[in-house]
Coordinates of C-alpha atoms and ligand atoms in Angstrom, one line a residue:
M1 CA 0.0 0.0 0.0
D2 CA 1.5 3.3 -0.9
R3 CA -1.6 5.5 -0.6
F4 CA -4.5 5.6 2.0
P5 CA -8.0 4.2 1.2
D6 CA -10.2 6.5 -0.9
H7 CA -12.6 7.3 2.0
F8 CA -9.7 8.2 4.4
L9 CA -10.4 11.5 6.2
W10 CA -7.6 14.1 6.5
G11 CA -8.1 16.6 9.2
A12 CA -6.8 18.9 11.8
S13 CA -7.9 19.6 15.4
S14 CA -8.2 22.1 18.2
S15 CA -10.3 22.7 21.3
A16 CA -12.3 25.7 22.5
F17 CA -10.4 27.1 25.4
Q18 CA -7.1 26.6 23.5
V19 CA -8.0 28.6 20.5
E20 CA -11.1 30.7 20.9
G21 CA -10.2 33.5 23.3
A22 CA -13.1 35.9 23.8
W23 CA -13.4 34.3 27.3
N24 CA -16.1 36.6 28.5
E25 CA -17.6 37.9 25.2
D26 CA -21.2 37.6 24.1
G27 CA -22.4 36.0 27.3
K28 CA -19.9 33.2 27.7
G29 CA -19.5 32.0 31.2
L30 CA -16.2 31.4 33.0
T31 CA -14.7 27.9 32.8
D32 CA -12.4 26.0 35.0
A33 CA -9.9 26.0 32.1
D34 CA -10.0 29.8 32.2
V35 CA -9.4 29.8 36.0
R36 CA -6.5 27.5 35.7
S37 CA -4.9 29.5 32.9
F38 CA -5.4 32.8 34.8
R39 CA -3.4 31.3 37.7
R40 CA -0.4 31.4 35.4
S41 CA -1.2 34.7 33.6
A42 CA 1.8 36.5 35.1
V43 CA 4.2 34.1 33.4
Q44 CA 2.5 32.7 30.3
A45 CA -0.4 33.2 27.9
D46 CA -3.9 32.4 29.1
S47 CA -7.3 31.7 27.6
K48 CA -8.4 35.3 27.4
V49 CA -7.2 35.7 23.8
A50 CA -5.5 32.4 23.0
S51 CA -5.3 32.2 19.2
D52 CA -8.4 34.5 18.9
F53 CA -10.3 32.0 16.8
Y54 CA -13.5 33.8 18.0
H55 CA -12.5 36.7 15.8
H56 CA -10.5 34.9 13.1
W57 CA -12.7 31.9 12.3
R58 CA -13.5 32.9 8.8
E59 CA -9.8 33.4 8.0
D60 CA -8.9 30.1 9.7
I61 CA -11.6 28.2 7.8
A62 CA -10.3 29.7 4.5
L63 CA -6.9 28.4 5.4
M64 CA -8.4 24.9 6.2
K65 CA -10.0 24.9 2.8
E66 CA -6.8 25.8 1.1
L67 CA -5.0 23.1 3.0
G68 CA -7.5 20.6 1.7
I69 CA -8.7 19.0 4.9
G70 CA -12.0 17.1 4.8
M71 CA -12.7 17.4 8.5
Y72 CA -12.1 19.8 11.4
R73 CA -12.2 18.4 14.9
F74 CA -13.0 21.2 17.4
S75 CA -14.9 21.5 20.7
I76 CA -17.9 23.5 21.7
S77 CA -17.4 25.5 24.9
W78 CA -20.2 24.3 27.2
A79 CA -20.1 27.7 29.0
R80 CA -20.7 29.6 25.7
I81 CA -23.9 27.6 25.2
V82 CA -25.0 27.4 28.9
P83 CA -22.9 30.0 30.8
S84 CA -23.7 28.7 34.3
G85 CA -23.5 25.0 33.3
D86 CA -27.1 24.2 34.0
G87 CA -29.0 27.5 33.7
P88 CA -30.3 29.5 30.8
V89 CA -29.1 29.0 27.3
N90 CA -27.0 31.8 25.7
P91 CA -28.4 32.6 22.1
A92 CA -25.2 34.3 21.1
G93 CA -23.2 31.2 21.9
I94 CA -25.6 29.0 19.9
E95 CA -25.3 31.4 16.9
F96 CA -21.5 31.4 17.0
Y97 CA -21.2 27.7 16.5
D98 CA -24.1 27.7 14.0
R99 CA -22.0 30.1 11.9
V100 CA -18.8 28.1 12.3
I101 CA -20.5 24.8 11.3
D102 CA -22.2 26.4 8.3
C103 CA -19.0 27.9 7.1
L104 CA -17.1 24.6 7.5
L105 CA -19.8 22.8 5.5
E106 CA -19.9 25.5 2.8
N107 CA -16.1 24.9 2.4
G108 CA -16.5 21.1 2.1
I109 CA -15.2 20.4 5.6
Q110 CA -17.1 18.0 7.9
P111 CA -17.3 19.2 11.5
F112 CA -16.3 16.6 14.1
V113 CA -17.4 18.1 17.5
T114 CA -16.2 17.4 21.0
L115 CA -18.7 18.4 23.7
Y116 CA -16.3 18.8 26.6
H117 CA -12.6 19.3 26.3
F118 CA -11.2 20.2 29.8
D119 CA -13.4 23.3 30.2
L120 CA -16.2 22.8 32.8
P121 CA -18.4 25.9 33.4
Y122 CA -16.9 27.3 36.6
D123 CA -20.3 27.8 38.2
L124 CA -20.6 24.1 38.4
V125 CA -17.4 23.9 40.4
V126 CA -18.7 26.6 42.7
K127 CA -22.2 25.2 43.1
Y128 CA -21.5 21.4 43.1
N129 CA -17.8 20.9 43.5
G130 CA -17.9 20.0 39.8
W131 CA -17.9 16.3 38.9
L132 CA -18.1 15.3 42.6
D133 CA -21.8 15.9 42.4
R134 CA -24.1 13.8 40.3
R135 CA -26.0 16.8 39.1
C136 CA -23.0 17.7 37.0
A137 CA -23.7 14.6 34.9
D138 CA -27.3 15.7 34.5
A139 CA -26.1 19.2 33.5
F140 CA -23.8 17.7 30.9
A141 CA -26.6 15.5 29.5
R142 CA -28.9 18.6 29.2
Y143 CA -26.1 20.6 27.4
A144 CA -25.4 17.7 25.1
K145 CA -29.1 17.5 24.1
I146 CA -29.1 21.2 23.4
C147 CA -26.2 20.7 21.0
F148 CA -27.7 17.6 19.3
K149 CA -31.0 19.4 18.7
Q150 CA -29.3 22.5 17.5
Y151 CA -26.5 21.1 15.3
G152 CA -27.4 17.5 14.8
D153 CA -28.9 18.2 11.4
R154 CA -25.4 19.1 10.2
V155 CA -23.0 17.5 12.7
K156 CA -23.0 13.7 12.4
Y157 CA -19.7 12.9 14.3
W158 CA -19.5 13.7 18.0
Q159 CA -17.1 13.1 20.8
T160 CA -18.4 13.1 24.4
I161 CA -15.5 13.8 26.7
N162 CA -11.9 14.5 25.7
E163 CA -9.4 12.4 27.6
Q164 CA -11.4 11.5 30.7
N165 CA -8.7 9.1 31.5
L166 CA -6.0 11.7 31.4
M167 CA -8.0 14.6 32.9
T168 CA -8.9 12.6 36.0
R169 CA -5.3 11.8 36.8
V170 CA -4.5 15.5 37.4
D171 CA -6.0 17.0 40.6
E172 CA -5.8 20.5 39.3
R173 CA -7.8 19.7 36.2
M174 CA -10.5 18.1 38.3
N175 CA -10.5 21.0 40.8
I176 CA -9.4 18.6 43.6
S177 CA -7.4 20.4 46.3
E178 CA -7.5 17.7 48.9
P179 CA -3.9 17.2 50.2
D180 CA -4.6 13.8 51.7
L181 CA -3.8 11.2 49.0
W182 CA -6.4 8.7 50.0
K183 CA -9.2 11.3 50.2
A184 CA -8.1 12.8 46.9
D185 CA -8.4 9.3 45.3
Q186 CA -11.8 8.8 46.9
I187 CA -13.0 12.1 45.4
R188 CA -11.5 11.2 42.1
A189 CA -13.2 7.8 42.0
Q190 CA -16.6 9.4 42.6
M191 CA -16.0 12.1 40.0
E192 CA -14.9 9.5 37.5
Y193 CA -18.0 7.6 38.1
H194 CA -20.1 10.6 37.3
L195 CA -18.1 11.2 34.1
F196 CA -19.1 7.7 33.0
L197 CA -22.7 8.4 33.7
A198 CA -22.4 11.7 31.8
N199 CA -20.8 9.9 28.9
A200 CA -23.6 7.3 28.8
L201 CA -26.4 9.8 29.0
A202 CA -24.9 11.8 26.1
V203 CA -24.3 8.7 23.9
K204 CA -28.0 7.7 24.5
A205 CA -29.2 11.2 23.7
C206 CA -27.1 11.4 20.5
H207 CA -28.6 8.1 19.3
E208 CA -32.1 9.4 20.0
L209 CA -31.7 12.9 18.6
V210 CA -29.2 12.8 15.8
E211 CA -30.3 11.0 12.7
G212 CA -27.3 8.9 11.6
G213 CA -25.2 10.3 14.4
K214 CA -22.1 8.6 15.6
I215 CA -20.6 9.3 18.9
G216 CA -17.6 8.1 21.0
P217 CA -15.1 9.3 23.6
A218 CA -11.7 10.8 22.8
I219 CA -9.1 8.8 24.7
S220 CA -5.6 9.6 25.6
A221 CA -3.9 6.5 24.3
S222 CA -1.1 4.8 26.2
C223 CA 1.2 2.1 25.2
T224 CA 3.6 0.9 27.9
Y225 CA 6.7 -1.2 27.4
P226 CA 8.1 -3.3 30.3
L227 CA 11.5 -2.1 31.5
T228 CA 12.8 -5.6 31.4
N229 CA 11.5 -9.0 30.5
K230 CA 10.9 -10.0 34.1
P231 CA 7.4 -11.3 34.3
E232 CA 6.6 -8.7 37.1
D233 CA 7.7 -5.9 34.8
V234 CA 5.6 -7.2 31.9
W235 CA 2.6 -7.3 34.2
A236 CA 3.4 -3.8 35.5
A237 CA 3.4 -2.5 31.9
R238 CA 0.1 -4.1 31.3
M239 CA -1.3 -2.6 34.5
N240 CA 0.0 0.8 33.5
D241 CA -2.1 0.7 30.4
A242 CA -5.1 -0.9 32.2
M243 CA -5.2 1.7 35.0
K244 CA -4.5 4.7 32.8
T245 CA -6.5 4.0 29.7
L246 CA -8.2 0.6 29.2
Y247 CA -10.3 0.8 32.4
C248 CA -12.0 3.8 30.7
L249 CA -12.5 2.2 27.3
D250 CA -13.6 -1.1 28.9
T251 CA -16.2 0.8 31.0
Y252 CA -17.6 2.8 28.1
Y253 CA -17.7 -0.3 25.9
N254 CA -19.1 -2.9 28.4
G255 CA -21.2 -0.5 30.5
R256 CA -19.6 -1.7 33.8
Y257 CA -16.2 -1.5 35.5
P258 CA -13.8 -4.2 34.5
G259 CA -12.7 -6.7 37.2
Y260 CA -9.2 -5.3 37.5
Y261 CA -10.4 -1.8 38.1
M262 CA -13.1 -2.9 40.6
R263 CA -10.3 -4.8 42.4
Y264 CA -8.2 -1.6 42.6
L265 CA -11.2 0.4 43.9
K266 CA -11.8 -2.2 46.6
E267 CA -8.2 -2.6 47.6
R268 CA -8.0 1.2 48.0
S269 CA -11.5 1.3 49.7
I270 CA -12.7 4.0 47.3
V271 CA -15.6 2.2 45.5
P272 CA -17.9 5.2 44.4
Q273 CA -21.5 5.5 45.4
M274 CA -23.7 4.1 42.7
Q275 CA -27.5 4.2 42.5
E276 CA -30.1 1.7 41.6
G277 CA -30.8 1.9 37.8
D278 CA -27.3 3.1 37.0
E279 CA -26.4 -0.2 35.3
E280 CA -29.1 0.5 32.7
I281 CA -27.7 4.0 32.1
L282 CA -24.1 2.8 31.8
A283 CA -25.2 0.2 29.3
F284 CA -26.1 3.0 26.9
G285 CA -22.6 4.3 26.9
R286 CA -21.1 2.1 24.2
M287 CA -19.4 4.1 21.6
D288 CA -19.8 3.9 17.8
Y289 CA -16.1 4.7 17.2
I290 CA -13.0 5.5 19.3
A291 CA -11.3 8.8 18.9
V292 CA -7.6 8.3 19.6
N293 CA -5.2 11.0 20.9
Y294 CA -1.7 9.7 20.6
Y295 CA 1.6 11.4 21.4
R296 CA 4.1 9.0 23.0
T297 CA 4.7 5.7 24.7
L298 CA 5.5 4.9 28.3
C299 CA 7.8 2.4 30.0
A300 CA 7.1 0.7 33.4
S301 CA 8.6 -1.6 36.0
A302 CA 7.0 -3.3 39.0
L303 CA 6.5 -1.2 42.2
P304 CA 5.8 -3.5 45.1
A305 CA 3.6 -2.2 47.9
D306 CA 4.9 -2.3 51.5
E307 CA 3.8 -1.4 55.0
Q308 CA 4.2 2.4 54.5
H309 CA 2.9 2.3 50.9
P310 CA -0.4 0.3 50.7
V311 CA -1.4 -1.2 47.4
G312 CA -3.2 1.3 45.1
M313 CA -1.5 4.3 46.7
R314 CA -0.1 6.8 44.2
V315 CA 3.3 8.4 44.3
Y316 CA 2.4 12.0 44.1
R317 CA 4.6 14.2 41.8
G318 CA 2.7 17.4 41.5
N319 CA 0.7 17.9 38.4
E320 CA 2.1 15.1 36.3
V321 CA 0.0 12.7 34.4
D322 CA 2.3 9.7 34.7
F323 CA 1.9 8.8 38.4
D324 CA 3.3 5.6 39.9
L325 CA 1.0 3.2 41.7
Y326 CA 2.2 0.9 44.6
G327 CA 1.5 -2.7 43.9
Y328 CA 1.1 -1.9 40.2
C329 CA 3.6 0.1 38.2
K330 CA 6.4 2.6 38.2
D331 CA 7.0 5.1 35.4
E332 CA 10.4 4.6 33.7
K333 CA 12.4 6.2 30.9
N334 CA 12.9 4.2 27.7
E335 CA 16.5 4.4 26.7
H336 CA 15.7 3.3 23.2
L337 CA 13.5 6.3 22.4
R338 CA 14.3 10.0 21.7
A339 CA 12.2 12.5 23.6
S340 CA 10.8 15.7 22.3
E341 CA 12.1 18.9 23.8
Y342 CA 9.1 18.7 26.2
G343 CA 9.9 15.1 27.3
A344 CA 7.4 13.1 25.2
Q345 CA 9.1 9.8 24.1
I346 CA 8.5 9.9 20.3
D347 CA 7.5 6.5 19.0
P348 CA 5.5 5.8 15.8
M349 CA 5.6 2.0 16.5
G350 CA 3.5 2.7 19.6
L351 CA 0.8 4.1 17.4
R352 CA 0.7 0.9 15.4
I353 CA 0.5 -1.1 18.6
V354 CA -2.4 0.9 20.2
L355 CA -4.4 0.9 16.9
N356 CA -4.1 -2.8 16.7
E357 CA -4.9 -3.3 20.3
Y358 CA -8.0 -1.1 20.4
S359 CA -9.2 -2.6 17.1
G360 CA -8.8 -6.1 18.3
R361 CA -10.3 -5.5 21.7
Y362 CA -13.4 -3.5 20.6
H363 CA -13.9 -4.2 16.9
L364 CA -14.8 -0.6 16.3
P365 CA -13.7 2.0 13.7
L366 CA -10.9 4.3 15.1
L367 CA -10.2 7.9 14.3
I368 CA -7.0 9.7 15.2
T369 CA -8.1 13.0 16.6
E370 CA -4.8 14.2 18.0
N371 CA -1.2 13.5 17.1
G372 CA 1.5 16.1 16.8
L373 CA 4.7 17.6 17.9
G374 CA 4.9 20.5 20.5
Q375 CA 8.1 22.6 20.3
E376 CA 9.3 26.1 20.6
E377 CA 9.5 28.0 17.3
E378 CA 10.6 31.5 16.2
L379 CA 10.1 33.2 12.9
T380 CA 13.1 33.4 10.7
P381 CA 14.2 37.0 9.6
D382 CA 12.2 36.5 6.4
G383 CA 9.1 35.5 8.4
K384 CA 9.1 31.7 7.9
I385 CA 8.9 28.7 10.1
H386 CA 11.0 25.7 8.9
D387 CA 9.5 22.9 11.0
S388 CA 11.2 19.9 9.4
S389 CA 11.1 18.0 12.7
R390 CA 7.3 18.3 12.7
I391 CA 7.1 17.0 9.1
E392 CA 9.2 14.0 10.1
Y393 CA 7.1 13.4 13.2
I394 CA 3.9 13.4 11.2
R395 CA 5.3 11.4 8.3
S396 CA 6.5 8.6 10.6
H397 CA 3.2 8.4 12.4
L398 CA 1.3 8.3 9.1
R399 CA 3.5 5.4 8.1
A400 CA 2.4 3.7 11.3
C401 CA -1.2 4.4 10.4
M402 CA -0.7 2.8 7.0
L403 CA 0.8 -0.3 8.5
A404 CA -2.1 -0.5 11.0
I405 CA -4.5 -0.3 8.1
E406 CA -2.6 -3.1 6.4
D407 CA -2.9 -5.0 9.7
G408 CA -6.6 -4.8 9.3
V409 CA -7.4 -1.8 11.5
D410 CA -10.5 0.1 10.4
L411 CA -9.0 3.6 10.6
M412 CA -11.4 6.3 9.5
G413 CA -8.9 9.2 9.3
Y414 CA -6.1 11.2 10.8
S415 CA -6.7 14.6 12.3
L416 CA -3.5 16.2 13.6
W417 CA -2.9 18.4 16.6
S418 CA -3.2 21.2 15.8
F419 CA -4.4 23.4 13.0
T420 CA -3.1 26.7 14.3
D421 CA -0.7 27.2 17.2
L422 CA -2.8 27.3 20.4
L423 CA -2.6 27.5 24.1
S424 CA -0.9 24.4 25.4
S425 CA -3.0 22.6 28.0
H426 CA -0.5 23.8 30.7
Q427 CA 2.5 25.3 29.0
G428 CA 1.1 28.5 27.5
F429 CA 2.0 29.6 24.0
R430 CA 5.7 28.8 23.8
K431 CA 5.0 25.1 23.1
R432 CA 3.6 25.2 19.5
Y433 CA 1.8 22.4 17.7
G434 CA 0.3 24.2 14.7
L435 CA 0.6 23.9 11.0
V436 CA -0.2 27.6 11.0
Y437 CA 1.9 29.9 13.2
V438 CA 0.0 32.5 15.2
N439 CA 2.0 35.6 15.6
R440 CA 1.9 36.2 19.4
D441 CA 4.0 35.1 22.3
E442 CA 3.5 34.4 26.0
T443 CA 3.0 38.0 27.0
D444 CA 2.6 40.0 23.8
E445 CA -0.5 39.4 21.6
K446 CA 1.2 41.2 18.7
D447 CA -1.0 41.1 15.6
L448 CA -2.1 37.4 15.8
R449 CA -1.3 37.1 12.1
R450 CA -1.6 33.6 10.6
I451 CA 1.6 32.3 8.9
K452 CA 1.8 29.0 7.1
K453 CA 4.6 26.8 8.3
D454 CA 6.6 24.4 6.1
S455 CA 4.5 21.6 7.6
Y456 CA 1.3 23.2 6.2
S457 CA 2.6 23.0 2.6
W458 CA 3.9 19.5 3.2
Y459 CA 0.6 18.3 4.7
Q460 CA -1.3 19.9 1.8
K461 CA 0.7 17.8 -0.7
V462 CA 0.1 14.7 1.4
I463 CA -3.6 15.3 1.3
R464 CA -3.6 16.0 -2.4
T465 CA -1.9 12.7 -3.1
N466 CA -4.1 10.9 -0.5
G467 CA -1.0 10.1 1.5
D468 CA 2.1 9.8 -0.6
L469 CA 4.7 9.8 2.2
R470 CA 7.7 9.9 -0.1
I471 CA 7.0 13.7 -0.4
Ligands
BG6_501 C1 -4.0 16.3 24.8 C2 -5.1 17.3 24.9 O1 -3.9 15.7 26.0 O2 -2.7 16.8 24.5 C3 -4.9 18.7 24.3 O3 -6.3 16.8 24.4 C4 -3.4 19.1 24.5 O4 -5.8 19.6 24.8 C5 -2.5 18.1 23.9 O5 -3.1 20.4 24.1 C6 -1.0 18.4 24.1 O6 -0.7 18.6 25.4 P1 0.0 19.9 25.9 O7 0.0 19.8 27.4 O8 1.3 19.9 25.3 O9 -0.9 21.1 25.4

């Protein structure tokens, strides 16, 4: 195979708080992503302006059309539609996404919409402690129904929650400020349960309200290698994937917690409160496809529990996503891989592995909704960005996609992260992912001009040839 299948979708991705800006314009409510970013405003860019998509969307969509993508994966800001999370609807927010969706379709670009990408309306945090309260799941279901009714005639592909499995690992992203590790885990387990309910309620509503609608979660994929071939390390690597990713996919797919995850919740004495009738709700959560976000692979060794460190206890290292778990796994470096300047271990083979694994485990179509290289970039004196390392990164990962398709994986498409430069989920604007440079830096918004990088022209050729990777 030297080209991709005819129906293969070429795309690019973003999320609301990372590109839109206009954080309090036209009735939008504050989100927890805004609040987190404002905490760092003194040292880095925040969500107030971000890439200013809110005022540049026509220009950005024109650039998407020129690029030739057939899909754009973006998220709707819940707080633009329902500013307080579960109160009145904001007509200006509804209209904004109406215009964006119409413009995409007029330009031959299919909208692929995520309902919730790390940005919970902040009022829900204040009123309910966010996901700790079951009413948050009901609020999400209501918001999802509003979106399906409003946009479901034009948007056929939806994603419920972006990276529940990664978001819940980080206390700050869940608005957990509990210093006691056990209590924090107990809160997390309850929040996670409500997220599963929210996911299932939204999947059900989509199937009822959107004719021909397809919906699934976007997962942060993990592929973990054992540090050695000791059986304990091999098991630790499996547990690392199970406890960081597969528990989530298994629960969405089967409508109940898998045995290994229940075992952990019991060992740690943090089984969440469940209500009668929940089983039926969760049974509706099965996805139609899996949106896969893939950046890197991990490596793990065994980490035995002991008297001071009971089984299931995390090793807390601040805000990092790769925690260690006593009795399960310890995060290790892989000496065979080169890391990006921000520490992600670059590994196209890992992509082939996870695509095969998810395809074999769930027998569902897969779609890559995020994959890309974050790095620092500066314009050359003649105003260009020569990002050959990004081109190499994307090329090698597309090769892995091609191999996975040959392996029999039903891969719908590849939507890279990200279309324009945007606000990193925690590293401001200096870490850039875009095909299109946005002329601003951490503290100076400059003119926010859009400048095509070398990777933009390269990707354009790849799309035109339906995936000729010799380019
Ligand atoms: C994914 C998120 O986890 O990784 C994106 O869905 C995020 O929102 C991306 O931007 C890259 O991570 P970061 O931290 O470099 O922005």
